[in-house]
Short mmCIF file of C-alpha atoms and ligand atoms in Angstrom, two decimals:
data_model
loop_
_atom_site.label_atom_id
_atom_site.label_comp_id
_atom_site.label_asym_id
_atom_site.label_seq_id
_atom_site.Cartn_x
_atom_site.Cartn_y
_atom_site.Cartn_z
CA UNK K 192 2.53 -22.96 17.89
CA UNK K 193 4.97 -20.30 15.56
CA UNK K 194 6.26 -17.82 17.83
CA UNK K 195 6.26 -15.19 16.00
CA UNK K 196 8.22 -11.78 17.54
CA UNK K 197 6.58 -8.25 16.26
CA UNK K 198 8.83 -5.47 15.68
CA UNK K 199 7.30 -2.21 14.30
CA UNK K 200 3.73 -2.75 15.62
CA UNK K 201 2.92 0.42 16.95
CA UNK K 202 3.55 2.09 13.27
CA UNK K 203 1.27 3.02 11.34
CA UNK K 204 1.10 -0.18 9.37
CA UNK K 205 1.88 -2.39 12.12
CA UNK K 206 -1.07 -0.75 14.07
CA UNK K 207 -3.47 -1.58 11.15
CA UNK K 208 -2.07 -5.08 11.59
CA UNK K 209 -2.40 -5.64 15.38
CA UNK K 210 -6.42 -4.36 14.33
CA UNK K 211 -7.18 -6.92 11.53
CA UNK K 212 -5.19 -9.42 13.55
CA UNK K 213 -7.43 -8.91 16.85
CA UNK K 214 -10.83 -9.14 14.24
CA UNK K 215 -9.32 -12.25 12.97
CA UNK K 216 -8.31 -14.17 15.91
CA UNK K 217 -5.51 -14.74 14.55
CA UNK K 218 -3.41 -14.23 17.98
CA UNK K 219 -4.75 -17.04 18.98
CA UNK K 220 -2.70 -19.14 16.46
CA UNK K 221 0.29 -17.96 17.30
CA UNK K 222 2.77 -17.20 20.68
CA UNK K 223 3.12 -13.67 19.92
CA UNK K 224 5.62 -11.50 21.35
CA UNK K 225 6.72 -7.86 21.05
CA UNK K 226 9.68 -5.99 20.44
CA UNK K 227 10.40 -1.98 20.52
CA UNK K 228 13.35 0.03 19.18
CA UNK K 229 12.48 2.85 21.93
CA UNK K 230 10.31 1.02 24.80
CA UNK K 231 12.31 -1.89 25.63
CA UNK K 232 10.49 -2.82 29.09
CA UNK K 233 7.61 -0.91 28.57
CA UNK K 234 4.23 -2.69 28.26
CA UNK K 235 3.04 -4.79 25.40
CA UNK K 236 0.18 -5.24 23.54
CA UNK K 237 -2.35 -7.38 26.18
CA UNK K 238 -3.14 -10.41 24.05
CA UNK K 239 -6.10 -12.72 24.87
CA UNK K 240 -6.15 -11.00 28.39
CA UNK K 241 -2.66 -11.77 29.25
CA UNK K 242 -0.19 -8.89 29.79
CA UNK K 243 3.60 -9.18 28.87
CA UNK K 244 6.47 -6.41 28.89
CA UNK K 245 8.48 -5.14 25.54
CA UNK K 246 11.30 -6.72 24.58
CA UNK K 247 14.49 -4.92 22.90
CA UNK K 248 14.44 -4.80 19.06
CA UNK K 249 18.18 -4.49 18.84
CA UNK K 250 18.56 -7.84 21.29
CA UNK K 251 19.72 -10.50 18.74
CA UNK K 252 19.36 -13.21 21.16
CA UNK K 253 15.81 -12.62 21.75
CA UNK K 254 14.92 -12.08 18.19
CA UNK K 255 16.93 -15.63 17.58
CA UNK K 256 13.98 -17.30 19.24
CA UNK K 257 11.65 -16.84 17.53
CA UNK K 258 10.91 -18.56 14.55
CA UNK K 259 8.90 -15.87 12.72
CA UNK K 260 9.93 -12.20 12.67
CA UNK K 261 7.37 -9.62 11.54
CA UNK K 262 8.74 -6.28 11.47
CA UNK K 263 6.92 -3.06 10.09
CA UNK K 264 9.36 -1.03 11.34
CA UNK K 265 10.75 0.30 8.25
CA UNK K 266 14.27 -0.53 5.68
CA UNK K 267 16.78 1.27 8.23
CA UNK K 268 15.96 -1.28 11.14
CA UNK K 269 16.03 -4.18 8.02
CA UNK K 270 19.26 -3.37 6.86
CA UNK K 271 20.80 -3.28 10.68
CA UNK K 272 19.52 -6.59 12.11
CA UNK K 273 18.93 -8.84 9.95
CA UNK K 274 22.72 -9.58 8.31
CA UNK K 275 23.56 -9.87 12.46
CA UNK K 276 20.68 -12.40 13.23
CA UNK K 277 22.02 -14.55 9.99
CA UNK K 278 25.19 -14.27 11.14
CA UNK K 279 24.07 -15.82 14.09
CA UNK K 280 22.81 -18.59 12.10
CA UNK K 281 18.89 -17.60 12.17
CA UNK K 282 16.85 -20.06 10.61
CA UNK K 283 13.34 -18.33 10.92
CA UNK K 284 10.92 -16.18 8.79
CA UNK K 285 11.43 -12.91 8.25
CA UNK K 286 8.12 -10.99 7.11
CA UNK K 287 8.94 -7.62 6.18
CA UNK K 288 6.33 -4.21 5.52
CA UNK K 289 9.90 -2.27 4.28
CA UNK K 290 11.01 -2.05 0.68
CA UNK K 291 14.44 -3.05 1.74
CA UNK K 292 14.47 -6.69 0.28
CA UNK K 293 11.48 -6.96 -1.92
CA UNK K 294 13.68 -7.26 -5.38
CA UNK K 295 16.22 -9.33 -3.72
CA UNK K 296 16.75 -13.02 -5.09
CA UNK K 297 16.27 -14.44 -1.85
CA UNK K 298 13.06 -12.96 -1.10
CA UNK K 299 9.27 -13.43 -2.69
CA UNK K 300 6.72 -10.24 -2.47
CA UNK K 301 3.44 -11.99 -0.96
CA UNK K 302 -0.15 -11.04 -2.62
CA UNK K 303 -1.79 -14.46 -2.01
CA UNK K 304 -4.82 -13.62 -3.84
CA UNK K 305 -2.39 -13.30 -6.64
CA UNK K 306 0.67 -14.95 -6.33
CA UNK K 307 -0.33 -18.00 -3.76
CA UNK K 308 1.59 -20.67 -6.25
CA UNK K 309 4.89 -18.20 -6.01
CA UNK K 310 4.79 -18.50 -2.23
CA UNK K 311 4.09 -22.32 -2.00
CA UNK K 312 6.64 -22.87 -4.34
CA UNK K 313 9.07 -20.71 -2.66
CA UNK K 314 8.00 -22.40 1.02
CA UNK K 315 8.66 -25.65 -0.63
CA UNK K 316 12.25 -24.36 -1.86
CA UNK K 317 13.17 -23.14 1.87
CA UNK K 318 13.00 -19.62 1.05
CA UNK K 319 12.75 -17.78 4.59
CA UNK K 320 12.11 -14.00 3.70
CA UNK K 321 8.39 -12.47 2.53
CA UNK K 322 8.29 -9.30 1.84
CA UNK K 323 4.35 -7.18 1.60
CA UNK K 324 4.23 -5.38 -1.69
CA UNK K 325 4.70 -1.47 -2.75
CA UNK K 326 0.91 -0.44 -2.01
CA UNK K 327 0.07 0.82 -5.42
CA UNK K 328 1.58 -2.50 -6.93
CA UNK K 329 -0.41 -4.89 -4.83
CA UNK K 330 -3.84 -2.68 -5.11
CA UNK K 331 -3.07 -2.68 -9.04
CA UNK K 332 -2.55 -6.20 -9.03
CA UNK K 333 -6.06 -7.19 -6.66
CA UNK K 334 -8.18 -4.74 -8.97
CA UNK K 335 -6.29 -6.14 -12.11
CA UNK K 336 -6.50 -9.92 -10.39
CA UNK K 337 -8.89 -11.41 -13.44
CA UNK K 338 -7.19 -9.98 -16.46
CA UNK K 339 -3.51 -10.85 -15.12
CA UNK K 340 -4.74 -14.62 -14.33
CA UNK K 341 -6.15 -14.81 -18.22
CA UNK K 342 -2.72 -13.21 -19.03
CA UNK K 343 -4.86 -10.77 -21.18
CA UNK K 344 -2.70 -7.86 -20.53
CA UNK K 345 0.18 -6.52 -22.86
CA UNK K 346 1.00 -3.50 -20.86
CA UNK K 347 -0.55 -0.65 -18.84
CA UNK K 348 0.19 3.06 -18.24
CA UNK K 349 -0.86 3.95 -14.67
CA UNK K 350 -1.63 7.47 -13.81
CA UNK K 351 -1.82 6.80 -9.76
CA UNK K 352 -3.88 9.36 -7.68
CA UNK K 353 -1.71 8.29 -4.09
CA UNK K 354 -2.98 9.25 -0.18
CA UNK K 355 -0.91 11.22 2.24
CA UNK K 356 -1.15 7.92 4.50
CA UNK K 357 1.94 6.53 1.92
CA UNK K 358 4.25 9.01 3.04
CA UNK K 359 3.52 8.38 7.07
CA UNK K 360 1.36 9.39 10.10
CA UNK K 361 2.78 12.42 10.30
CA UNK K 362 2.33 13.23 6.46
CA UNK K 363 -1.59 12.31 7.17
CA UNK K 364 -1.45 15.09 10.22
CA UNK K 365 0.72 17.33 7.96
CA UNK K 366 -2.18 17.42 5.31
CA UNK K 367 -5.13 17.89 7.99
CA UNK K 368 -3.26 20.74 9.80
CA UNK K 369 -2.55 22.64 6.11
CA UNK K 370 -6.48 22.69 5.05
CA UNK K 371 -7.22 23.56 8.72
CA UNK K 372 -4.63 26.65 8.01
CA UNK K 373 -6.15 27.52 4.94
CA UNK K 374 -9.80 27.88 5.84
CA UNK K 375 -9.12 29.44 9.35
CA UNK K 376 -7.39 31.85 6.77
CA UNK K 377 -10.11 32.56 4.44
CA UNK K 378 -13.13 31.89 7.35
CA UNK K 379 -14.15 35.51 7.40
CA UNK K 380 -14.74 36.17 3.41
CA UNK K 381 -16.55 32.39 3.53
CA UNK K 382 -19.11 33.70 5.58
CA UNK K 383 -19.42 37.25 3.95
CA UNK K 384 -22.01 35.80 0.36
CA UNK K 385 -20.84 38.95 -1.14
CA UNK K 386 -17.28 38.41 -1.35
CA UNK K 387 -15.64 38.53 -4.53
CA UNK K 388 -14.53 35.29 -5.22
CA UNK K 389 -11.52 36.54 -7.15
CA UNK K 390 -10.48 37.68 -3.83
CA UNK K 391 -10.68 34.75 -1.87
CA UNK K 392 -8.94 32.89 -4.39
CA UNK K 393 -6.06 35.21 -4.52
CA UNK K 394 -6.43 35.59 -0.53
CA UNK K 395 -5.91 31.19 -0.69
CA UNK K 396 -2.89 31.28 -3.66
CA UNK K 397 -1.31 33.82 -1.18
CA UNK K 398 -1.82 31.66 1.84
CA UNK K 399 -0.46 28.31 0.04
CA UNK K 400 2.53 29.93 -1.07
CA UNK K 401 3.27 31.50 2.28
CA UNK K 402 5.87 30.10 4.52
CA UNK K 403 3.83 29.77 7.22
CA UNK K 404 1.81 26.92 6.01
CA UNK K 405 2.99 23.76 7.64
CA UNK K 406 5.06 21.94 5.06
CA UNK K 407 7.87 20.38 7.35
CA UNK K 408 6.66 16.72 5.72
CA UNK K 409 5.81 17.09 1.83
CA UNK K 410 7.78 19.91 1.63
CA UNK K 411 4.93 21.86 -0.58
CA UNK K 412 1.20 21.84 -0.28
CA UNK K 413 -0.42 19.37 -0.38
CA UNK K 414 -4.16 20.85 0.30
CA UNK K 415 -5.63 22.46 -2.41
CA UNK K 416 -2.28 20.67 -4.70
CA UNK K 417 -1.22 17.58 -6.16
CA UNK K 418 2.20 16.59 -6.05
CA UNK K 419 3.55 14.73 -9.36
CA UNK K 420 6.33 13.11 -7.19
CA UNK K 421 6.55 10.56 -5.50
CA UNK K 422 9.92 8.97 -3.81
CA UNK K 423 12.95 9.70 -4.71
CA UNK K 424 14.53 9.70 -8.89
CA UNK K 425 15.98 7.64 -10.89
CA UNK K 426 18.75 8.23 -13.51
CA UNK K 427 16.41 7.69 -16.63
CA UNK K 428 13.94 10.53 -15.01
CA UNK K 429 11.20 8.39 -13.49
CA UNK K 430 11.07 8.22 -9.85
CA UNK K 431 12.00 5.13 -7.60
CA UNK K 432 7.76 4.86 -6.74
CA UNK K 433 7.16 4.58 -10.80
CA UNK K 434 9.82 2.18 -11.00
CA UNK K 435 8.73 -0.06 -8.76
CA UNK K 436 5.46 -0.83 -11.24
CA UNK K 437 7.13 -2.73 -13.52
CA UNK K 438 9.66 -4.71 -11.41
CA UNK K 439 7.31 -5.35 -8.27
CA UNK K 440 4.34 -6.39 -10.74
CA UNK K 441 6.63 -9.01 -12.47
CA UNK K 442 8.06 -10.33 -9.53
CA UNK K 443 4.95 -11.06 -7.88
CA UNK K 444 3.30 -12.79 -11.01
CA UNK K 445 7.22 -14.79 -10.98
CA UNK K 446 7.64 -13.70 -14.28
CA UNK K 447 10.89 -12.16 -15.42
CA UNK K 448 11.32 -9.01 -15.05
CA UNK K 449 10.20 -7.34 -18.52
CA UNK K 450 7.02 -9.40 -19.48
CA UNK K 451 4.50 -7.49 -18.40
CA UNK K 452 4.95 -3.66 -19.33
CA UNK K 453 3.51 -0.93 -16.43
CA UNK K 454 4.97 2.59 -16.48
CA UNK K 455 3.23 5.75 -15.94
CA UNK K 456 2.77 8.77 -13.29
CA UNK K 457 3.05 8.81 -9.81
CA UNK K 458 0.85 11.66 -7.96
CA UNK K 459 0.34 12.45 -4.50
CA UNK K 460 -2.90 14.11 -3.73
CA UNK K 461 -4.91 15.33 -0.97
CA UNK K 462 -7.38 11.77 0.36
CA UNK K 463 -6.02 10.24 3.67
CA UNK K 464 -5.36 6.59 2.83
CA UNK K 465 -6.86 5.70 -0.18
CA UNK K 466 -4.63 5.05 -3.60
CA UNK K 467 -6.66 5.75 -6.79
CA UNK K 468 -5.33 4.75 -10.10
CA UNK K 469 -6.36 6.04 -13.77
CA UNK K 470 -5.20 2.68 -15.71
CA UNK K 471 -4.83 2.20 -19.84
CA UNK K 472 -4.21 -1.08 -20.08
CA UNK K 473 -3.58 -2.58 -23.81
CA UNK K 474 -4.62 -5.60 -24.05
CA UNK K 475 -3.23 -8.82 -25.80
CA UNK K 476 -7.05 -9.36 -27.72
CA UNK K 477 -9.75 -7.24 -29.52
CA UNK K 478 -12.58 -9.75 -29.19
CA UNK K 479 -13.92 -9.02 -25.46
CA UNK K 480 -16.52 -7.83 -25.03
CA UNK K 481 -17.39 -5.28 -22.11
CA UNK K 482 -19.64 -7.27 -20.21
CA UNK K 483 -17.06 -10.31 -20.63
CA UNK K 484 -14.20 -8.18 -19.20
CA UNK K 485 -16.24 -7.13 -16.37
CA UNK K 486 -16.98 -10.61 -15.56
CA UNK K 487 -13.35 -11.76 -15.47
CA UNK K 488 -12.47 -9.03 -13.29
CA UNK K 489 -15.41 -9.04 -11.13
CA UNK K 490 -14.81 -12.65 -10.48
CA UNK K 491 -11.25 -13.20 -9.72
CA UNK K 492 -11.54 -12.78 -5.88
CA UNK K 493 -14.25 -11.71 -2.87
CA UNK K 494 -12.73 -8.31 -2.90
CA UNK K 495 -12.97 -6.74 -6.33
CA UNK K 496 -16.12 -4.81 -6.89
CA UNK K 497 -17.02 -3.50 -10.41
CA UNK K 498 -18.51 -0.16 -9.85
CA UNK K 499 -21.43 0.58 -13.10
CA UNK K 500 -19.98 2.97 -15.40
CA UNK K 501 -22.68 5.55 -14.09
CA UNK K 502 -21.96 9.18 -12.39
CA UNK K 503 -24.36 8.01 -9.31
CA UNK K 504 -22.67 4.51 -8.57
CA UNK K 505 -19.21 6.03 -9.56
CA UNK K 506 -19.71 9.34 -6.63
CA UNK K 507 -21.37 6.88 -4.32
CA UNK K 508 -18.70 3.55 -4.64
CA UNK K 509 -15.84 4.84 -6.53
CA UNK K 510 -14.11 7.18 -4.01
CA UNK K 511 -11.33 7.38 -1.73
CA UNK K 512 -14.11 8.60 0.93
CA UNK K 513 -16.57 5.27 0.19
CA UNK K 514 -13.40 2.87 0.66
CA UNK K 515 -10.95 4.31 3.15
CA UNK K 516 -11.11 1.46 6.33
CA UNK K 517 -12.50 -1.09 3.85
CA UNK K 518 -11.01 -4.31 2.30
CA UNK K 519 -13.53 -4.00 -0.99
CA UNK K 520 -11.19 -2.84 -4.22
CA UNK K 521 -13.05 -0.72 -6.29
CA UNK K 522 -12.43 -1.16 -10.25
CA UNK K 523 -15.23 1.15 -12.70
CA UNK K 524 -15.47 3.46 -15.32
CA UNK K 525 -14.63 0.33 -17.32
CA UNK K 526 -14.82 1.06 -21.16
CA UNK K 527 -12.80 0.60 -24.28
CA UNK K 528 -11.27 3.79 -25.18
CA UNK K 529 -11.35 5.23 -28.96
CA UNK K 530 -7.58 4.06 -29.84
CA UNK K 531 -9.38 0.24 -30.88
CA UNK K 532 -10.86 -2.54 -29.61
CA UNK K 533 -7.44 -3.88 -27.10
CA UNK K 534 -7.74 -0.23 -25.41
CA UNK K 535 -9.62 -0.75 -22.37
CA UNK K 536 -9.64 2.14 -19.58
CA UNK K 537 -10.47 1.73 -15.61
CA UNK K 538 -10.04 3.40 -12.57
CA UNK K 539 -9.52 1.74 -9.39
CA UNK K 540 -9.27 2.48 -5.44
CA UNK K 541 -8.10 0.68 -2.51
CA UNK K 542 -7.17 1.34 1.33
CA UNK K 543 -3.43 1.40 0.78
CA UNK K 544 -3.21 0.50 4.62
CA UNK K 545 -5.05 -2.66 3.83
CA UNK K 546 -4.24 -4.99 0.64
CA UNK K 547 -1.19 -1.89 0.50
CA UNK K 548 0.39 -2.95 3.05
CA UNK K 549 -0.64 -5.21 6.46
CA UNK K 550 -3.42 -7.34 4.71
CA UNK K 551 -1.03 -9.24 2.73
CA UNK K 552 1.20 -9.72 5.22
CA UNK K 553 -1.27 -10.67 7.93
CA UNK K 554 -2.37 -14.13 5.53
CA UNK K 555 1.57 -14.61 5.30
CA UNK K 556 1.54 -15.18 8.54
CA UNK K 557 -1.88 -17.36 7.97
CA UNK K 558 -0.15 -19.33 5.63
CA UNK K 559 3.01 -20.08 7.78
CA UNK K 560 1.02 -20.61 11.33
CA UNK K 561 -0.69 -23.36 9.30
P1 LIG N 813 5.77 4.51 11.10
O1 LIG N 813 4.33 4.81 11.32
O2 LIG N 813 6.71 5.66 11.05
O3 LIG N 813 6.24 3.48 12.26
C1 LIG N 813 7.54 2.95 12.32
C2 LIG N 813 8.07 2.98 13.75
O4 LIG N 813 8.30 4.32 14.17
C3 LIG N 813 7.14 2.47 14.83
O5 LIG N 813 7.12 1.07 14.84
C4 LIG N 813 7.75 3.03 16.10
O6 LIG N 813 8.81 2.19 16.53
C5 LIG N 813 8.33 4.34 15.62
N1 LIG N 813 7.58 5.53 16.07
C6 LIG N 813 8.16 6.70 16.44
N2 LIG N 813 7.22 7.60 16.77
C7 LIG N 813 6.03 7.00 16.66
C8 LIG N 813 4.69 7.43 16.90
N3 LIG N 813 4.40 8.66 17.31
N4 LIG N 813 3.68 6.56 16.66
C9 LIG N 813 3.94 5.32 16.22
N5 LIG N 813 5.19 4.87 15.98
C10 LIG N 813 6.24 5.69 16.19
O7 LIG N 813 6.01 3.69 9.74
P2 LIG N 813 4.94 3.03 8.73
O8 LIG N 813 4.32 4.08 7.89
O9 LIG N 813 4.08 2.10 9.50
O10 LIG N 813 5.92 2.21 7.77
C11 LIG N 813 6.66 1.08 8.23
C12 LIG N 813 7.31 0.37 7.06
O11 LIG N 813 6.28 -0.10 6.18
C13 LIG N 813 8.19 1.28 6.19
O12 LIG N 813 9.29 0.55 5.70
C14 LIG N 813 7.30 1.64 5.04
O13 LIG N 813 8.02 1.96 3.87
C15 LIG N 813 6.52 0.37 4.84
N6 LIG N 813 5.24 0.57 4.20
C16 LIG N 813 4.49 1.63 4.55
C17 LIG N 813 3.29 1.82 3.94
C18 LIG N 813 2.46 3.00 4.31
O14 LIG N 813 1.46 3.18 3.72
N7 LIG N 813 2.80 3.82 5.30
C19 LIG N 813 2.81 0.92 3.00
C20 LIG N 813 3.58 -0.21 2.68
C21 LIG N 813 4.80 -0.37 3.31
P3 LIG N 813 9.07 1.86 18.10
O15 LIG N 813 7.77 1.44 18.69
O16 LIG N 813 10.08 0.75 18.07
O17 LIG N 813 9.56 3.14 18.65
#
């Protein structure tokens, strides 16, 4: 059996992971042991009943033994360890949730649903390191599955709607303890039905600007605002997150790094760990039909669900709040915009925790422990 050492589990992501691992069995496929960068000795994760202690992230020789490394522990603890365990002469995996070494030649980004020939090929050609996806890019991609496999897209502008979960737990808390602020604030002229509601709006601007609203984490508001920022900027005025569309979508497909065209907007807003993305995606034909396009997408894998194009199925199925803990993507309001017949419009949403970031990594580690 792969043993397989776990560094980062106790993260947000790597939490997620240990959960859809445990539902899966998948522990039972593989000797599994655990590593902390603040525990070491401490007590691990009790696997199929049996109880172990926490090894040190930072010990080289007891990462060298393993011959699968999954770490969601983020780029910093990437960029320190791994050069020393290949200096070592490490011959293992290395699965990584961090950004670090997704664009790097010696690395694929694993979407299986997507990009399962990329990986095979690259397990065939001894590549070692497996990076998970930018969550936007990969829930893009699953929602998008149908159209990219026909190759029936030219390019896309994506106008992304992102969770607080993307910027960490204690971005998610951050958020929760703001709109807990603001109503405790504005409680007493809630309850009064006379109130002039000029004057609880002014009473809540007042409030979100005031520096005693938590904003330690995002910096701003982030209840009752959007953000139109997301990571940090680029020379040519886009920011590193809108960047990453193009390149990551390319590189997963294994096409070079140009041929499929996806720029756009990156926006945080207020849901807990749901992405949402507005898409305008122009594509290569005119002669699809609706129901045609809806077919291709619906059918490209067991997770994509086309939502009707109706207010009552769109509120009900189309909504951070009906998808958050759930592995279904969510792709509706498909229709062809007014611009022609190639214009085609959809909006998408998908737990970022999930296909954005430990699902795809968890079949990685399918794939290998087979
Ligand atoms: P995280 O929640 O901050 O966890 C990272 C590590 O922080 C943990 O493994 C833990 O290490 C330590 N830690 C310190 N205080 C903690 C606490 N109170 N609770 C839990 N852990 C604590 O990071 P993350 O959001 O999972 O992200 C990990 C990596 O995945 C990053 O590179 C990130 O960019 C990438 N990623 C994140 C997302 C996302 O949505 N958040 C999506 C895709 C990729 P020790 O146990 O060793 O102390």
């Amino acid at each position: 059996m792969l043993k397989v050492g776990f560094v980062g589990w106790r993260g947000m992501v790597g939490s997620v992971l240990m959960d859809r691992m445990h539902q899966q069995n998948d522990f039972s496929k593989i000797n599994a042991v655990f590593f902390s960068t603040s525990n070491a000795g401490g007590d691990a994760p009790v696997i199929n009943g049996a109880s172990s202690k926490l090894l040190d992230a930072y010990n080289i020789d007891a990462l060298l033994e393993q011959d699968c490394i999954v770490t969601t522990q983020g780029s910093e603890y990437t960029q320190k360890v791994l050069p020393l365990l290949k200096r070592k002469g490490y011959d293992g995996y290395w699965l990584d949730a961090s950004s670090t070494l997704r664009m790097s030649d010696e690395s694929v980004i694993v979407l299986d649903p997507i990009n399962r020939h990329v990986i095979d090929k690259a397990l065939k050609d001894g590549v070692k390191v497996f990076c998970g996806g930018n969550c936007t890019v990969s829930l893009m991609m699953m929602a998008l599955n149908g159209l990219f496999a026909n190759n029936l897209i030219e390019w896309i502008s994506s106008m992304t709607y992102q969770s607080a979960s993307g910027a960490g737990a204690n971005n998610m808390r951050e958020l929760l303890a703001q709109s807990g602020f603001l109503y405790n604030n504005v409680a007493e002229l809630l309850t009064d039905s006379r109130a002039d509601i000029l004057a609880i709006d002014n009473r809540v601007n007042e409030i979100l600007r005031s520096k005693d609203l938590p904003t330690g984490y995002f910096e701003t508001s982030l209840a009752g605002n959007v953000i139109p920022w997301v990571d940090v900027a680029l020379p040519n005025g886009q920011t590193k997150e809108e960047w990453k569309g193009a390149s990551e979508t390319n590189k997963i497909l294994g096409f070079s790094p140009d041929a499929v065209k996806v720029d756009g907007l990156c926006v945080r807003v207020g849901s807990m760990r749901c992405h949402s993305q507005a898409l305008t995606i122009k594509l290569n034909q005119k002669d699809l039909s609706l129901s045609e396009i809806e077919k291709i997408i619906a059918s490209a894998n067991e997770w994509v669900k086309v939502i009707p194009n109706t207010k009552e199925d769109t509120l009900k199925y189309l909504t951070p709040v009906a998808i958050s803990g759930k592995l279904d993507i969510a792709i509706g309001r498909i229709r062809k915009l007014s611009f022609g017949d190639d214009y085609l419009t959809v909006f998408t949403v998908g737990d970022q925790l999930l296909w954005g970031a430990a699902e795809p990594l968890r079949r990685m580690l399918n794939i290998l422990s087979e």
